[in-house]
Short mmCIF file of N, CA and C in Angstrom, two decimals:
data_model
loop_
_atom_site.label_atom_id
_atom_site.label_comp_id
_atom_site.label_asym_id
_atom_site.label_seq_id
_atom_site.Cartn_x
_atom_site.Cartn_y
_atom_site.Cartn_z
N UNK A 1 -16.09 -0.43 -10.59
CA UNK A 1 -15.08 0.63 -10.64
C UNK A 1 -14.71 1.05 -9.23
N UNK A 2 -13.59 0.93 -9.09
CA UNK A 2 -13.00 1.70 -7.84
C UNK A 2 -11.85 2.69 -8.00
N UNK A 3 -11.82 3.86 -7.45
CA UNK A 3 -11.20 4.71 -7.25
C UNK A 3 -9.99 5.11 -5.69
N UNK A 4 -8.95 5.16 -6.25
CA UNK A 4 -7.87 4.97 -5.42
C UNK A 4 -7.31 6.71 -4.58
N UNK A 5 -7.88 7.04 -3.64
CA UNK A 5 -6.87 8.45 -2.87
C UNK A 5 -6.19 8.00 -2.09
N UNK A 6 -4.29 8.09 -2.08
CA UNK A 6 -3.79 7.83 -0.82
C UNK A 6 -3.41 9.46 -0.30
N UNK A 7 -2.99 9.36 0.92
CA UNK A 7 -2.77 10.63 1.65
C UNK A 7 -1.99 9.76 3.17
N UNK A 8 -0.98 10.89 3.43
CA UNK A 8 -0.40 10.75 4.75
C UNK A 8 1.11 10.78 4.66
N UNK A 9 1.27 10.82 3.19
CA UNK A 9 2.64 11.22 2.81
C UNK A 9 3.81 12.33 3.42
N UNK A 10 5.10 12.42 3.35
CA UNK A 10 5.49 13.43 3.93
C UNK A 10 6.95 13.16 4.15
N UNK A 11 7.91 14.16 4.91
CA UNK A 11 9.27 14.37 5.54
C UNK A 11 9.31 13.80 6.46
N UNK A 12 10.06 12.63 6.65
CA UNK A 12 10.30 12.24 8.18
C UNK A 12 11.55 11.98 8.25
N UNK A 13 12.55 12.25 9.63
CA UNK A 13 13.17 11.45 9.86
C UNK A 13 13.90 9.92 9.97
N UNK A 14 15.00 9.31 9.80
CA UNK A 14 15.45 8.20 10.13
C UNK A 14 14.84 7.58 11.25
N UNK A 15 14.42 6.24 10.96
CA UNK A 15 13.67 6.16 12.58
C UNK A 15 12.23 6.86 13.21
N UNK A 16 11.51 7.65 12.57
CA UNK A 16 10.13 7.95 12.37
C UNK A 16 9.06 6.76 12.40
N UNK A 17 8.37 7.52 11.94
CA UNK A 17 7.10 6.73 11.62
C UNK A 17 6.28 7.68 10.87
N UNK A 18 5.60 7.15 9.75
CA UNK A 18 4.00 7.40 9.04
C UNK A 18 2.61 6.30 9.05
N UNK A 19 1.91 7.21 8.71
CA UNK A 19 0.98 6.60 8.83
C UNK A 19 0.34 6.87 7.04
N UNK A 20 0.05 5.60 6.04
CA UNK A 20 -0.24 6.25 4.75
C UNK A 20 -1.88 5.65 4.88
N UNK A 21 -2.79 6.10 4.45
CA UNK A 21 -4.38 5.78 4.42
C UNK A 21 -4.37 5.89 2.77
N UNK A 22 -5.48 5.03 2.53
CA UNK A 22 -6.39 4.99 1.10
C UNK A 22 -7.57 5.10 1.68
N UNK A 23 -8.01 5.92 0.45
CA UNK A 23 -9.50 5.84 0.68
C UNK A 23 -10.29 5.72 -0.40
N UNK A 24 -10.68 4.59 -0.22
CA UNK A 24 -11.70 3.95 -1.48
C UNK A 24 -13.41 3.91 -1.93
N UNK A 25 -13.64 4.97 -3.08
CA UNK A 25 -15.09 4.53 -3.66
C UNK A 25 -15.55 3.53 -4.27
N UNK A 26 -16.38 3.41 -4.38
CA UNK A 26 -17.41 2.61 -4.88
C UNK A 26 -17.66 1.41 -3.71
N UNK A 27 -18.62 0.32 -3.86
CA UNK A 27 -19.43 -0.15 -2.81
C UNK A 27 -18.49 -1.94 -2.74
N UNK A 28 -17.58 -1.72 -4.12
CA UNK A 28 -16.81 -2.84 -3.95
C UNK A 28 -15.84 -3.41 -3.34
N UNK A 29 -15.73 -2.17 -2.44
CA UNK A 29 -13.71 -2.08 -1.70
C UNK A 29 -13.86 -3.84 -1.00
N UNK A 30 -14.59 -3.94 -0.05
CA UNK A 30 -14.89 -5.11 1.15
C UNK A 30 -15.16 -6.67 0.15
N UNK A 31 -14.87 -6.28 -1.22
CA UNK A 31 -14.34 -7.49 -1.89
C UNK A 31 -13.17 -7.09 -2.57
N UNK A 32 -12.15 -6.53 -2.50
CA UNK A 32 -11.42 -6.57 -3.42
C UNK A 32 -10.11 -6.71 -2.32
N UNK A 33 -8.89 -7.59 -2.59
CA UNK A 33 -7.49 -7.25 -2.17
C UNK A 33 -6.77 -5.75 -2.42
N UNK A 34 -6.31 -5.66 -1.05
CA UNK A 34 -5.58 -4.15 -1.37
C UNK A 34 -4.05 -4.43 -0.80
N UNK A 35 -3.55 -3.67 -2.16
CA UNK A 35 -1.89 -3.80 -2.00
C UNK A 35 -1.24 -2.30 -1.73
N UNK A 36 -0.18 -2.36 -1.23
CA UNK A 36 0.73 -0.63 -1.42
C UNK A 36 1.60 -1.45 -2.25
N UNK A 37 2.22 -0.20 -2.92
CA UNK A 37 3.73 -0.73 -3.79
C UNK A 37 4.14 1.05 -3.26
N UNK A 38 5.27 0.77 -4.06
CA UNK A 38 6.06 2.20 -4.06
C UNK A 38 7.31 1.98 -4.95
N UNK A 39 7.32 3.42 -5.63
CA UNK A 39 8.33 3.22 -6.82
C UNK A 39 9.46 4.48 -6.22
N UNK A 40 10.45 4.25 -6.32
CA UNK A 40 11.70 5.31 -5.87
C UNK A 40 12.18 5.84 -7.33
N UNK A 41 12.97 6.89 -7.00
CA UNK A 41 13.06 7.16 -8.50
C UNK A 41 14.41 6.42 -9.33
N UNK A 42 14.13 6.08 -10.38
CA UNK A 42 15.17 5.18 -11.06
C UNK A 42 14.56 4.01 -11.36
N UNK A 43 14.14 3.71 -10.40
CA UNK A 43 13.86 2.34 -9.78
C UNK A 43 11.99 1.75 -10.46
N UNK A 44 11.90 0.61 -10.74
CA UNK A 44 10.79 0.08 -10.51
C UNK A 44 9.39 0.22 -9.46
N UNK A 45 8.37 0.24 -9.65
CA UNK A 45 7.59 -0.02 -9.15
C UNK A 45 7.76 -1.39 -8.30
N UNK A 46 7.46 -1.20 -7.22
CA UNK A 46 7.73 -3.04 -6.27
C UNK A 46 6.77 -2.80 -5.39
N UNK A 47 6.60 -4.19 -4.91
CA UNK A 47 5.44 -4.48 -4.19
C UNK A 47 6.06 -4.21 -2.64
N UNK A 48 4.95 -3.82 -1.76
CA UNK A 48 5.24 -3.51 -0.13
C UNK A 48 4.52 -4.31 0.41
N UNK A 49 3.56 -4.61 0.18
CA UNK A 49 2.29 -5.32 1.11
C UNK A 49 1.43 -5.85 1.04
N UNK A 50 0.23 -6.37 1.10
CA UNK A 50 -0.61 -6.65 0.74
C UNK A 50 -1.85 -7.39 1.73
N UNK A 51 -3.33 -7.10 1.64
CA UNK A 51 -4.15 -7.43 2.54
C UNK A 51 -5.34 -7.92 1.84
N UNK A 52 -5.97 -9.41 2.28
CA UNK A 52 -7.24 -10.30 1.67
C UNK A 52 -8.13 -9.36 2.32
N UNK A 53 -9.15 -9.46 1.18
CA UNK A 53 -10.39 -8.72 1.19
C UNK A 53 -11.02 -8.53 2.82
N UNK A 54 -11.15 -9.68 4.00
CA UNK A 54 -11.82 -9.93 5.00
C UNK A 54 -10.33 -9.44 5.94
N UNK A 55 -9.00 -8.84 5.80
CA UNK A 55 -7.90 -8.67 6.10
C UNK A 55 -7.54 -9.84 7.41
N UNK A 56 -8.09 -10.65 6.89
CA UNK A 56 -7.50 -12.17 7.95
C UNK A 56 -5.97 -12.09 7.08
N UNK A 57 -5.48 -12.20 6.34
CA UNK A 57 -4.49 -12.55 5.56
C UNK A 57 -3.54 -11.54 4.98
N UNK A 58 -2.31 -11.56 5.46
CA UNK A 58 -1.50 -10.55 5.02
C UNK A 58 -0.24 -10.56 4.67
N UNK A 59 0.59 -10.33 3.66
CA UNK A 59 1.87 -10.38 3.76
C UNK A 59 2.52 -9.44 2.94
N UNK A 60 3.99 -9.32 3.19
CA UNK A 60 4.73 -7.94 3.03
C UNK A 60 6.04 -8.76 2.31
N UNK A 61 6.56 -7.79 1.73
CA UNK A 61 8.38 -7.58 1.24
C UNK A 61 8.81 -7.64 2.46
N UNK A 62 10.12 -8.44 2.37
CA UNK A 62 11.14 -9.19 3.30
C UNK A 62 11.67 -7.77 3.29
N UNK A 63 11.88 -6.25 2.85
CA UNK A 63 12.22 -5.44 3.38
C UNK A 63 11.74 -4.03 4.08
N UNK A 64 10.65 -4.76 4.47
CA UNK A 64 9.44 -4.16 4.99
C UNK A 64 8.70 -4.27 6.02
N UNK A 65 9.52 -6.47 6.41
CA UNK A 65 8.86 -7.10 7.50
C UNK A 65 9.28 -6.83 8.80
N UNK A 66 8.15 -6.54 9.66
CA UNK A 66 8.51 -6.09 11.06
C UNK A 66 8.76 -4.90 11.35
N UNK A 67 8.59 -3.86 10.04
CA UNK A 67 8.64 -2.57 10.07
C UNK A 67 7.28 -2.12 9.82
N UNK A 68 6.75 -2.60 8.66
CA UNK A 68 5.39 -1.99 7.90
C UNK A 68 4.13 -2.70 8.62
N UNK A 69 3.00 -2.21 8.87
CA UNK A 69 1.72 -2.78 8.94
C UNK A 69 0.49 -2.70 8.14
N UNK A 70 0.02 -3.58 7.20
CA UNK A 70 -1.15 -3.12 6.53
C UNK A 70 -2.54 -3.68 7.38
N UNK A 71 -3.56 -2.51 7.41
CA UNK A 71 -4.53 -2.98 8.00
C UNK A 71 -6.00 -2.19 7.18
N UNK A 72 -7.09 -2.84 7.58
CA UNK A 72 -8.06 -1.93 6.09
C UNK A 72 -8.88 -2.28 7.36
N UNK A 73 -10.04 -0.88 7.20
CA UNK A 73 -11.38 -0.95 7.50
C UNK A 73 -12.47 -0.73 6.50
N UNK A 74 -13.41 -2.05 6.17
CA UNK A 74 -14.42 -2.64 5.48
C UNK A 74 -15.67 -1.08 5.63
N UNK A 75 -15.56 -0.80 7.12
CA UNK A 75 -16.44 -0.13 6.98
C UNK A 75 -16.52 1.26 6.09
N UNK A 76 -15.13 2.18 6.51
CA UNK A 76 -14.93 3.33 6.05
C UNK A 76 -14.05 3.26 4.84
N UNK A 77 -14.20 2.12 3.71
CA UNK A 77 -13.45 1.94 2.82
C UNK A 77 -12.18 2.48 2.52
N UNK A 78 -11.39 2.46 3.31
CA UNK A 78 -9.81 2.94 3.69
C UNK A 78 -8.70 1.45 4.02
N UNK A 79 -8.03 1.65 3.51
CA UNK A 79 -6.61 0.68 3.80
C UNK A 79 -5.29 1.68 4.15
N UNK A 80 -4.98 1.26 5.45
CA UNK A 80 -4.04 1.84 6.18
C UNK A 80 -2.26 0.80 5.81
N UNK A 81 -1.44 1.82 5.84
CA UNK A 81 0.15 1.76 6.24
C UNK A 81 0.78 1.82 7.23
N UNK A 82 0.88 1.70 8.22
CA UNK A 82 1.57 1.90 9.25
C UNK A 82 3.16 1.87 9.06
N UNK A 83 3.99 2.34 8.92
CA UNK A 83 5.33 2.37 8.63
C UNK A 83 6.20 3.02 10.12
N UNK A 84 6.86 1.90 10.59
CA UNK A 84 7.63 2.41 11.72
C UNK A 84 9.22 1.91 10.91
N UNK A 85 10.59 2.96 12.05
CA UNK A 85 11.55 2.33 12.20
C UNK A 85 12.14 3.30 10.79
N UNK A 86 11.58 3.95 10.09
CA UNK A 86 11.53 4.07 8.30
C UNK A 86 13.36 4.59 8.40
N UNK A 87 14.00 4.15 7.27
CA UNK A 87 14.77 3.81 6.74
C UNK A 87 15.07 5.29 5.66
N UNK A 88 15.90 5.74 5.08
CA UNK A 88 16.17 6.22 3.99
C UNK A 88 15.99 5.58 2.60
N UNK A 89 16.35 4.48 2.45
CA UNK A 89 15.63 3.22 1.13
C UNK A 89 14.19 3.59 1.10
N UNK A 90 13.32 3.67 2.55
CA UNK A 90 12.08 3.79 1.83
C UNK A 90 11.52 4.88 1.13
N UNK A 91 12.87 5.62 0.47
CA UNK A 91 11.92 6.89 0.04
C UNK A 91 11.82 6.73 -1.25
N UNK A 92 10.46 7.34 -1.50
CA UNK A 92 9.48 6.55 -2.75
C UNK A 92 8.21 7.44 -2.95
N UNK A 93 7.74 7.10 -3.73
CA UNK A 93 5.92 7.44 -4.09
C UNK A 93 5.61 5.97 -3.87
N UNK A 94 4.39 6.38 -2.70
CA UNK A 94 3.40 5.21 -2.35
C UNK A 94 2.43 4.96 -2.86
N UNK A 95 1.72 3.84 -3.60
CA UNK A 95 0.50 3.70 -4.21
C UNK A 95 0.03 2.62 -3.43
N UNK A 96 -1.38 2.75 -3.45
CA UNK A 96 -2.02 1.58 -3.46
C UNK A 96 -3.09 1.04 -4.53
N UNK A 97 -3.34 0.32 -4.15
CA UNK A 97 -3.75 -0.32 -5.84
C UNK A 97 -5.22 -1.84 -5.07
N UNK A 98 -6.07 -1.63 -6.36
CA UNK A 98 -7.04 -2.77 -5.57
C UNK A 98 -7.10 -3.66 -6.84
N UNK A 99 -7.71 -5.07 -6.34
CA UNK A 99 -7.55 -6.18 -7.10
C UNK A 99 -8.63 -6.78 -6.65
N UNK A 100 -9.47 -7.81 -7.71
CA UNK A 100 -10.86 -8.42 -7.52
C UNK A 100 -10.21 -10.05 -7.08
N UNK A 101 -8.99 -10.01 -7.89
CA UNK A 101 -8.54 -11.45 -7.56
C UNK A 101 -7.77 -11.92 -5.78
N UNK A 102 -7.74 -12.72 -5.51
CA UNK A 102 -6.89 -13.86 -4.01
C UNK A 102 -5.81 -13.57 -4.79
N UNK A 103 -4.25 -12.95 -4.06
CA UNK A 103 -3.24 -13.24 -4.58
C UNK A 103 -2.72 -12.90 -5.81
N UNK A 104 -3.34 -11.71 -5.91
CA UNK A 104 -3.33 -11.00 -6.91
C UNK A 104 -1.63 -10.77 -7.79
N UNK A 105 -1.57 -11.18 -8.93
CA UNK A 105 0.12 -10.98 -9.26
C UNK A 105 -0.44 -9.31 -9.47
N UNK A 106 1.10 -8.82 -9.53
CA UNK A 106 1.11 -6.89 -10.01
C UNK A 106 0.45 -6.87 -11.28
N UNK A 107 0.47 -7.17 -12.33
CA UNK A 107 -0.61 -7.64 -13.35
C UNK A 107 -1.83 -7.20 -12.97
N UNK A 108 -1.87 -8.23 -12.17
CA UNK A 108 -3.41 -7.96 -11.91
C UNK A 108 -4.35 -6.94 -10.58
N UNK A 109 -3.48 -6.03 -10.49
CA UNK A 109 -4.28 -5.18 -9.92
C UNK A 109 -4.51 -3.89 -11.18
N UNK A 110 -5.72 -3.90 -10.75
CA UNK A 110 -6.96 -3.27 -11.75
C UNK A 110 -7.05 -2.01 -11.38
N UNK A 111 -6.94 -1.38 -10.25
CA UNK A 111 -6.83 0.02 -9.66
C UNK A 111 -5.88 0.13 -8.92
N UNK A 112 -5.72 1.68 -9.41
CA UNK A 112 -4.26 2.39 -9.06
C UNK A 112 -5.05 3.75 -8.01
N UNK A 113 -3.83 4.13 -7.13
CA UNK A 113 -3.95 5.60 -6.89
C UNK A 113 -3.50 6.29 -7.24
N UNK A 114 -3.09 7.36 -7.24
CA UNK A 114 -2.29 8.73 -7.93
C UNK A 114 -0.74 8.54 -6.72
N UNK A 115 -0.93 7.87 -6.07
CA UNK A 115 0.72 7.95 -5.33
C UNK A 115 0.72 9.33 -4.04
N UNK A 116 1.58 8.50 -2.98
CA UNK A 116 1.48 10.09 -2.21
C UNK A 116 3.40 9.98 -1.60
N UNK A 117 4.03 10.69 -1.49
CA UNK A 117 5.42 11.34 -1.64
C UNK A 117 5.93 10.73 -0.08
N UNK A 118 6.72 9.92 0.15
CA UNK A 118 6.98 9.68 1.45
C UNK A 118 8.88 9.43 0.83
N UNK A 119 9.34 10.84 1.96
CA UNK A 119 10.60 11.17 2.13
C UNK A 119 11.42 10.72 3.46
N UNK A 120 12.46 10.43 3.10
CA UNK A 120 12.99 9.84 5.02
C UNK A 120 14.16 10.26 5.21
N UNK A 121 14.40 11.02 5.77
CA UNK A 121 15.84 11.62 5.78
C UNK A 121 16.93 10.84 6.70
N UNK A 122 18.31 11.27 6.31
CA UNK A 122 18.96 10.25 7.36
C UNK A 122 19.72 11.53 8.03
#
């Protein structure tokens, strides 16, 4: 069982930056893939990112690339967002979500967070 808190949500400007953190219980995080998605309203849930368990391996939405950074520390069971450059499109509820599987389809992530509110004004 793992349990999902994101936090770092908020008002920013066009051209800003956030920073979104998870922070994950239980002793399983340092095996599991961790993804963000974010759902806008109307709109679907879609995928943002995604990072292999050992975070050698990473890849993002083509509208995200060269803007977003995902990075996780094993030790303090947290997976970080880095979001520069942010856009008005990206405004959304951010989740992240963990998965036992490599390459996890949206299916198959097994844990959710409660979402944290990231606004971008233009």
């Amino acid at each position: 069982q793992v349990q999902l808190v994101e936090s770092g949500g908020g008002l920013v400007q066009a051209g800003g930056s956030l920073s979104l953190s998870c922070a994950a219980s239980g002793s399983t995080f340092s095996s599991c893939t961790m993804g963000w998605f974010r759902q806008a309203p109307g709109k679907e849930r879609e995928f943002v990112a995604e990072i292999s368990w050992s975070g050698g391996s990473t890849s993002y939405a083509d509208s995200v690339k060269g803007r977003f950074t995902i990075s996780r520390d094993n030790g303090k069971n947290t997976v970080y967002l880095q979001m520069n450059s942010l856009k008005p499109e990206d405004t959304a509820v951010y989740y992240c979500a963990a998965s036992y599987r490599r390459n996890p389809l949206f299916s198959e992530y097994d844990y959710w967070g409660q979402g944290t509110q990231v606004t971008v004004s233009s």
